[in-house]
Amino acid sequence: MTAHTMRVTLTVRDLTEADLPGLAWSGSPLHVANMARQLARARAGAMDYLVVVTATGTSVAKGGVDYETHPGAGSITEVAVRGELQSLGIGTFLVATMEERMRSRGLSRAELDVEENNPRARALYERLGYVAYDRALESWDQEGPDGSPYRYETMCTLMRKELAGR
Ligand SMILES: CC(C)(COP(=O)(O)OP(=O)(O)OC[C@H]1O[C@@H](n2cnc3c(N)ncnc32)[C@H](O)[C@@H]1OP(=O)(O)O)[C@@H](O)C(=O)NCCC(=O)NCCS
């Protein structure tokens, strides 16, 4: 059997309201509702909210850079790559674009928190040059399988990276 290959073009752009229904893969209805709130913050300039799409507009990854969490730095948040498309370099591509957004705002430091129960994500960030400097207990609202809300608590590693100039 002969294998044939083709390359598929992916684009990173600002997330819009129209992307939200197609991003249901990235989390619960509560998460999608939260994304609508984040979008409003992005419009106000408090964050960059990005989506990676195919040429037909199908979303394969998304994530944000928050400019208010750590004044003077960009904080990477809510990074997710569609499960069946992980380990292809899409997360790396998205983070590189986020760092570019930070540089274009004149910032020289990137920050992020990664859950201690997520060693694969931590390994990716380390590979990209992020260095752990502290840990913190964090919590946010989540939805159980039956849709009931609960407070999720998790220990996170705090990481940062000094961004090289252009
Ligand atoms: C963590 C996450 C964002 C990483 O995204 P990703 O697209 O899988 O990341 P990348 O493909 O760029 O890099 C990850 C892996 O792919 C490998 N890789 C990168 N480019 C590659 C390529 N071109 N060909 C083959 N493998 C490649 C890397 O070596 C790395 O190895 P691993 O599979 O052992 O981890 C993604 O797994 C995810 O969405 N996880 C669930 C949500 C989550 O944990 N988010 C992070 C919150 S902090």
PDB file of C-alpha atoms and ligand atoms in Angstrom:
ATOM      1  CA  MET A   1       0.000   0.000   0.000  1.00  0.00           C
ATOM      2  CA  THR A   2       1.309   3.483  -0.890  1.00  0.00           C
ATOM      3  CA  ALA A   3       0.938   6.310   1.607  1.00  0.00           C
ATOM      4  CA  HIS A   4       0.188   9.785   0.309  1.00  0.00           C
ATOM      5  CA  THR A   5       0.658  12.895   2.403  1.00  0.00           C
ATOM      6  CA  MET A   6      -0.596  16.468   2.207  1.00  0.00           C
ATOM      7  CA  ARG A   7       0.025  19.515   4.344  1.00  0.00           C
ATOM      8  CA  VAL A   8      -2.889  21.373   5.924  1.00  0.00           C
ATOM      9  CA  THR A   9      -2.632  25.100   6.608  1.00  0.00           C
ATOM     10  CA  LEU A  10      -3.594  26.282  10.088  1.00  0.00           C
ATOM     11  CA  THR A  11      -4.032  29.939  11.004  1.00  0.00           C
ATOM     12  CA  VAL A  12      -3.974  31.656  14.407  1.00  0.00           C
ATOM     13  CA  ARG A  13      -6.292  34.641  14.645  1.00  0.00           C
ATOM     14  CA  ASP A  14      -8.345  36.559  17.210  1.00  0.00           C
ATOM     15  CA  LEU A  15     -11.287  34.545  18.490  1.00  0.00           C
ATOM     16  CA  THR A  16     -14.722  35.973  17.679  1.00  0.00           C
ATOM     17  CA  GLU A  17     -18.266  35.455  18.939  1.00  0.00           C
ATOM     18  CA  ALA A  18     -18.965  33.337  15.840  1.00  0.00           C
ATOM     19  CA  ASP A  19     -16.279  30.824  16.940  1.00  0.00           C
ATOM     20  CA  LEU A  20     -17.948  30.039  20.284  1.00  0.00           C
ATOM     21  CA  PRO A  21     -20.455  27.346  19.142  1.00  0.00           C
ATOM     22  CA  GLY A  22     -17.631  25.477  17.360  1.00  0.00           C
ATOM     23  CA  LEU A  23     -15.497  25.552  20.510  1.00  0.00           C
ATOM     24  CA  ALA A  24     -17.816  23.312  22.555  1.00  0.00           C
ATOM     25  CA  TRP A  25     -15.116  20.600  22.304  1.00  0.00           C
ATOM     26  CA  SER A  26     -12.881  22.719  24.593  1.00  0.00           C
ATOM     27  CA  GLY A  27     -15.007  22.390  27.727  1.00  0.00           C
ATOM     28  CA  SER A  28     -18.363  22.341  29.476  1.00  0.00           C
ATOM     29  CA  PRO A  29     -21.231  24.784  28.758  1.00  0.00           C
ATOM     30  CA  LEU A  30     -19.986  26.710  31.811  1.00  0.00           C
ATOM     31  CA  HIS A  31     -16.585  27.030  30.144  1.00  0.00           C
ATOM     32  CA  VAL A  32     -18.156  28.253  26.888  1.00  0.00           C
ATOM     33  CA  ALA A  33     -20.156  30.851  28.862  1.00  0.00           C
ATOM     34  CA  ASN A  34     -16.909  31.958  30.493  1.00  0.00           C
ATOM     35  CA  MET A  35     -15.317  32.241  27.042  1.00  0.00           C
ATOM     36  CA  ALA A  36     -18.006  34.768  26.070  1.00  0.00           C
ATOM     37  CA  ARG A  37     -17.013  36.862  29.101  1.00  0.00           C
ATOM     38  CA  GLN A  38     -13.322  36.585  28.203  1.00  0.00           C
ATOM     39  CA  LEU A  39     -14.163  37.726  24.678  1.00  0.00           C
ATOM     40  CA  ALA A  40     -15.620  40.922  26.106  1.00  0.00           C
ATOM     41  CA  ARG A  41     -12.350  41.455  28.013  1.00  0.00           C
ATOM     42  CA  ALA A  42     -10.400  40.864  24.812  1.00  0.00           C
ATOM     43  CA  ARG A  43     -12.469  43.531  23.052  1.00  0.00           C
ATOM     44  CA  ALA A  44     -11.567  45.925  25.870  1.00  0.00           C
ATOM     45  CA  GLY A  45      -7.846  45.155  25.375  1.00  0.00           C
ATOM     46  CA  ALA A  46      -7.373  43.272  28.667  1.00  0.00           C
ATOM     47  CA  MET A  47      -6.383  40.114  26.827  1.00  0.00           C
ATOM     48  CA  ASP A  48      -5.691  38.527  23.464  1.00  0.00           C
ATOM     49  CA  TYR A  49      -8.039  35.615  22.875  1.00  0.00           C
ATOM     50  CA  LEU A  50      -6.809  33.403  20.049  1.00  0.00           C
ATOM     51  CA  VAL A  51      -8.104  30.462  18.043  1.00  0.00           C
ATOM     52  CA  VAL A  52      -6.270  28.139  15.638  1.00  0.00           C
ATOM     53  CA  VAL A  53      -8.455  27.296  12.632  1.00  0.00           C
ATOM     54  CA  THR A  54      -8.349  25.262   9.426  1.00  0.00           C
ATOM     55  CA  ALA A  55      -9.015  26.955   6.086  1.00  0.00           C
ATOM     56  CA  THR A  56     -12.706  26.047   6.511  1.00  0.00           C
ATOM     57  CA  GLY A  57     -12.872  27.760   9.894  1.00  0.00           C
ATOM     58  CA  THR A  58     -12.934  24.621  12.048  1.00  0.00           C
ATOM     59  CA  SER A  59     -11.239  25.339  15.368  1.00  0.00           C
ATOM     60  CA  VAL A  60      -8.438  23.022  16.458  1.00  0.00           C
ATOM     61  CA  ALA A  61      -6.987  24.972  19.413  1.00  0.00           C
ATOM     62  CA  LYS A  62      -7.553  28.085  21.486  1.00  0.00           C
ATOM     63  CA  GLY A  63      -5.979  30.066  24.292  1.00  0.00           C
ATOM     64  CA  GLY A  64      -5.601  33.494  25.811  1.00  0.00           C
ATOM     65  CA  VAL A  65      -2.972  35.983  26.941  1.00  0.00           C
ATOM     66  CA  ASP A  66      -4.185  37.957  29.928  1.00  0.00           C
ATOM     67  CA  TYR A  67      -2.527  41.342  30.448  1.00  0.00           C
ATOM     68  CA  GLU A  68      -4.046  42.091  33.861  1.00  0.00           C
ATOM     69  CA  THR A  69      -3.070  39.047  35.983  1.00  0.00           C
ATOM     70  CA  HIS A  70       0.604  40.079  36.204  1.00  0.00           C
ATOM     71  CA  PRO A  71       1.023  43.759  35.327  1.00  0.00           C
ATOM     72  CA  GLY A  72       3.962  44.150  32.958  1.00  0.00           C
ATOM     73  CA  ALA A  73       3.712  40.560  31.703  1.00  0.00           C
ATOM     74  CA  GLY A  74       1.465  38.455  29.504  1.00  0.00           C
ATOM     75  CA  SER A  75      -0.172  35.472  31.242  1.00  0.00           C
ATOM     76  CA  ILE A  76      -0.955  32.468  29.093  1.00  0.00           C
ATOM     77  CA  THR A  77      -4.289  30.939  30.022  1.00  0.00           C
ATOM     78  CA  GLU A  78      -6.923  28.434  28.867  1.00  0.00           C
ATOM     79  CA  VAL A  79      -4.682  26.699  26.312  1.00  0.00           C
ATOM     80  CA  ALA A  80      -6.394  23.672  24.761  1.00  0.00           C
ATOM     81  CA  VAL A  81      -5.778  21.661  21.602  1.00  0.00           C
ATOM     82  CA  ARG A  82      -8.513  19.400  20.237  1.00  0.00           C
ATOM     83  CA  GLY A  83      -7.800  15.951  21.722  1.00  0.00           C
ATOM     84  CA  GLU A  84      -7.392  14.018  18.476  1.00  0.00           C
ATOM     85  CA  LEU A  85      -4.955  16.642  17.126  1.00  0.00           C
ATOM     86  CA  GLN A  86      -2.581  16.832  20.091  1.00  0.00           C
ATOM     87  CA  SER A  87       1.170  16.042  19.751  1.00  0.00           C
ATOM     88  CA  LEU A  88       1.415  17.521  16.228  1.00  0.00           C
ATOM     89  CA  GLY A  89       3.018  20.817  17.248  1.00  0.00           C
ATOM     90  CA  ILE A  90      -0.188  22.896  17.366  1.00  0.00           C
ATOM     91  CA  GLY A  91       0.270  23.844  21.038  1.00  0.00           C
ATOM     92  CA  THR A  92       3.831  24.941  20.295  1.00  0.00           C
ATOM     93  CA  PHE A  93       2.581  27.039  17.343  1.00  0.00           C
ATOM     94  CA  LEU A  94      -0.116  28.683  19.493  1.00  0.00           C
ATOM     95  CA  VAL A  95       2.259  29.524  22.364  1.00  0.00           C
ATOM     96  CA  ALA A  96       4.782  31.021  19.914  1.00  0.00           C
ATOM     97  CA  THR A  97       2.033  33.271  18.515  1.00  0.00           C
ATOM     98  CA  MET A  98       0.986  34.281  22.028  1.00  0.00           C
ATOM     99  CA  GLU A  99       4.576  35.280  22.825  1.00  0.00           C
ATOM    100  CA  GLU A 100       4.606  37.315  19.605  1.00  0.00           C
ATOM    101  CA  ARG A 101       1.472  39.158  20.781  1.00  0.00           C
ATOM    102  CA  MET A 102       3.209  39.955  24.092  1.00  0.00           C
ATOM    103  CA  ARG A 103       6.290  41.294  22.305  1.00  0.00           C
ATOM    104  CA  SER A 104       4.113  43.470  20.100  1.00  0.00           C
ATOM    105  CA  ARG A 105       2.797  45.098  23.302  1.00  0.00           C
ATOM    106  CA  GLY A 106       6.384  45.749  24.367  1.00  0.00           C
ATOM    107  CA  LEU A 107       6.340  43.082  27.100  1.00  0.00           C
ATOM    108  CA  SER A 108       9.398  40.975  27.837  1.00  0.00           C
ATOM    109  CA  ARG A 109       7.974  38.383  30.240  1.00  0.00           C
ATOM    110  CA  ALA A 110       5.480  35.545  29.798  1.00  0.00           C
ATOM    111  CA  GLU A 111       3.783  33.868  32.776  1.00  0.00           C
ATOM    112  CA  LEU A 112       1.621  30.773  33.119  1.00  0.00           C
ATOM    113  CA  ASP A 113       0.231  28.370  35.724  1.00  0.00           C
ATOM    114  CA  VAL A 114       0.131  24.657  35.067  1.00  0.00           C
ATOM    115  CA  GLU A 115      -1.657  22.116  37.250  1.00  0.00           C
ATOM    116  CA  GLU A 116       0.669  19.724  39.049  1.00  0.00           C
ATOM    117  CA  ASN A 117      -1.479  16.855  37.778  1.00  0.00           C
ATOM    118  CA  ASN A 118      -0.635  17.831  34.166  1.00  0.00           C
ATOM    119  CA  PRO A 119       3.015  16.799  33.682  1.00  0.00           C
ATOM    120  CA  ARG A 120       2.676  16.625  29.893  1.00  0.00           C
ATOM    121  CA  ALA A 121       1.694  20.272  29.627  1.00  0.00           C
ATOM    122  CA  ARG A 122       4.486  21.201  32.032  1.00  0.00           C
ATOM    123  CA  ALA A 123       7.004  19.270  29.906  1.00  0.00           C
ATOM    124  CA  LEU A 124       5.847  21.197  26.833  1.00  0.00           C
ATOM    125  CA  TYR A 125       6.276  24.558  28.604  1.00  0.00           C
ATOM    126  CA  GLU A 126       9.726  23.543  29.867  1.00  0.00           C
ATOM    127  CA  ARG A 127      10.703  22.586  26.335  1.00  0.00           C
ATOM    128  CA  LEU A 128       9.594  26.076  25.252  1.00  0.00           C
ATOM    129  CA  GLY A 129      11.825  27.719  27.867  1.00  0.00           C
ATOM    130  CA  TYR A 130       9.434  28.280  30.792  1.00  0.00           C
ATOM    131  CA  VAL A 131      10.992  27.954  34.270  1.00  0.00           C
ATOM    132  CA  ALA A 132       9.094  27.047  37.449  1.00  0.00           C
ATOM    133  CA  TYR A 133       9.458  29.635  40.232  1.00  0.00           C
ATOM    134  CA  ASP A 134       6.681  28.901  42.744  1.00  0.00           C
ATOM    135  CA  ARG A 135       3.468  26.951  43.380  1.00  0.00           C
ATOM    136  CA  ALA A 136      -0.003  28.035  44.425  1.00  0.00           C
ATOM    137  CA  LEU A 137      -3.370  26.503  45.265  1.00  0.00           C
ATOM    138  CA  GLU A 138      -5.889  27.747  42.704  1.00  0.00           C
ATOM    139  CA  SER A 139      -9.629  27.192  42.313  1.00  0.00           C
ATOM    140  CA  TRP A 140     -12.362  27.856  39.799  1.00  0.00           C
ATOM    141  CA  ASP A 141     -15.971  26.826  39.113  1.00  0.00           C
ATOM    142  CA  GLN A 142     -16.541  23.622  37.174  1.00  0.00           C
ATOM    143  CA  GLU A 143     -19.533  21.566  36.118  1.00  0.00           C
ATOM    144  CA  GLY A 144     -20.082  17.952  37.187  1.00  0.00           C
ATOM    145  CA  PRO A 145     -21.289  15.261  34.719  1.00  0.00           C
ATOM    146  CA  ASP A 146     -24.890  16.055  35.743  1.00  0.00           C
ATOM    147  CA  GLY A 147     -24.333  19.770  35.104  1.00  0.00           C
ATOM    148  CA  SER A 148     -24.175  20.747  38.778  1.00  0.00           C
ATOM    149  CA  PRO A 149     -21.563  23.406  39.573  1.00  0.00           C
ATOM    150  CA  TYR A 150     -18.797  22.829  42.098  1.00  0.00           C
ATOM    151  CA  ARG A 151     -15.579  24.560  43.144  1.00  0.00           C
ATOM    152  CA  TYR A 152     -12.498  22.793  41.761  1.00  0.00           C
ATOM    153  CA  GLU A 153      -9.245  23.238  43.733  1.00  0.00           C
ATOM    154  CA  THR A 154      -5.856  22.296  42.360  1.00  0.00           C
ATOM    155  CA  MET A 155      -2.176  22.876  43.113  1.00  0.00           C
ATOM    156  CA  CYS A 156      -0.391  24.691  40.289  1.00  0.00           C
ATOM    157  CA  THR A 157       3.223  25.325  39.353  1.00  0.00           C
ATOM    158  CA  LEU A 158       3.898  28.953  38.423  1.00  0.00           C
ATOM    159  CA  MET A 159       6.229  29.310  35.444  1.00  0.00           C
ATOM    160  CA  ARG A 160       7.716  32.231  33.571  1.00  0.00           C
ATOM    161  CA  LYS A 161       9.928  33.002  30.601  1.00  0.00           C
ATOM    162  CA  GLU A 162      11.950  36.059  29.663  1.00  0.00           C
ATOM    163  CA  LEU A 163      11.119  36.809  26.039  1.00  0.00           C
ATOM    164  CA  ALA A 164      14.032  37.525  23.743  1.00  0.00           C
ATOM    165  CA  GLY A 165      13.788  40.664  21.594  1.00  0.00           C
ATOM    166  CA  ARG A 166      12.558  40.504  18.016  1.00  0.00           C
TER     167      ARG A 166
HETATM  168  C1  LIG B   1      -1.007  20.634  26.650  1.00  0.00           C
HETATM  169  C2  LIG B   1      -1.472  20.873  25.226  1.00  0.00           C
HETATM  170  C3  LIG B   1      -2.003  22.299  25.088  1.00  0.00           C
HETATM  171  C4  LIG B   1      -0.278  20.712  24.291  1.00  0.00           C
HETATM  172  O1  LIG B   1      -0.682  20.920  22.942  1.00  0.00           O
HETATM  173  P1  LIG B   1      -0.094  19.998  21.775  1.00  0.00           P
HETATM  174  O2  LIG B   1      -0.592  20.545  20.505  1.00  0.00           O
HETATM  175  O3  LIG B   1      -0.375  18.576  22.059  1.00  0.00           O
HETATM  176  O4  LIG B   1       1.450  20.318  21.946  1.00  0.00           O
HETATM  177  P2  LIG B   1       2.628  20.052  20.875  1.00  0.00           P
HETATM  178  O5  LIG B   1       2.177  19.039  19.876  1.00  0.00           O
HETATM  179  O6  LIG B   1       3.110  21.351  20.394  1.00  0.00           O
HETATM  180  O7  LIG B   1       3.751  19.458  21.779  1.00  0.00           O
HETATM  181  C5  LIG B   1       3.447  18.361  22.589  1.00  0.00           C
HETATM  182  C6  LIG B   1       4.072  17.087  22.078  1.00  0.00           C
HETATM  183  O8  LIG B   1       4.105  16.939  20.666  1.00  0.00           O
HETATM  184  C7  LIG B   1       5.440  16.665  20.243  1.00  0.00           C
HETATM  185  N1  LIG B   1       5.545  17.345  18.936  1.00  0.00           N
HETATM  186  C8  LIG B   1       5.581  18.671  18.725  1.00  0.00           C
HETATM  187  N2  LIG B   1       5.658  18.920  17.412  1.00  0.00           N
HETATM  188  C9  LIG B   1       5.621  17.736  16.764  1.00  0.00           C
HETATM  189  C10 LIG B   1       5.650  17.341  15.408  1.00  0.00           C
HETATM  190  N3  LIG B   1       5.730  18.238  14.410  1.00  0.00           N
HETATM  191  N4  LIG B   1       5.580  16.026  15.103  1.00  0.00           N
HETATM  192  C11 LIG B   1       5.481  15.109  16.099  1.00  0.00           C
HETATM  193  N5  LIG B   1       5.460  15.435  17.421  1.00  0.00           N
HETATM  194  C12 LIG B   1       5.547  16.709  17.744  1.00  0.00           C
HETATM  195  C13 LIG B   1       6.280  17.228  21.303  1.00  0.00           C
HETATM  196  O9  LIG B   1       7.545  16.681  21.410  1.00  0.00           O
HETATM  197  C14 LIG B   1       5.424  16.923  22.544  1.00  0.00           C
HETATM  198  O10 LIG B   1       5.589  15.593  22.987  1.00  0.00           O
HETATM  199  P3  LIG B   1       4.515  14.800  23.912  1.00  0.00           P
HETATM  200  O11 LIG B   1       3.433  14.296  23.014  1.00  0.00           O
HETATM  201  O12 LIG B   1       5.305  13.705  24.546  1.00  0.00           O
HETATM  202  O13 LIG B   1       3.955  15.752  24.928  1.00  0.00           O
HETATM  203  C15 LIG B   1      -2.541  19.854  24.787  1.00  0.00           C
HETATM  204  O14 LIG B   1      -2.066  18.569  25.021  1.00  0.00           O
HETATM  205  C16 LIG B   1      -3.884  20.020  25.485  1.00  0.00           C
HETATM  206  O15 LIG B   1      -4.747  20.742  25.006  1.00  0.00           O
HETATM  207  N6  LIG B   1      -4.076  19.341  26.624  1.00  0.00           N
HETATM  208  C17 LIG B   1      -5.354  19.394  27.349  1.00  0.00           C
HETATM  209  C18 LIG B   1      -5.573  20.746  27.994  1.00  0.00           C
HETATM  210  C19 LIG B   1      -4.357  21.191  28.770  1.00  0.00           C
HETATM  211  O16 LIG B   1      -3.740  20.412  29.471  1.00  0.00           O
HETATM  212  N7  LIG B   1      -4.019  22.471  28.607  1.00  0.00           N
HETATM  213  C20 LIG B   1      -2.871  23.072  29.263  1.00  0.00           C
HETATM  214  C21 LIG B   1      -3.312  23.828  30.470  1.00  0.00           C
HETATM  215  S1  LIG B   1      -1.913  24.608  31.244  1.00  0.00           S
END
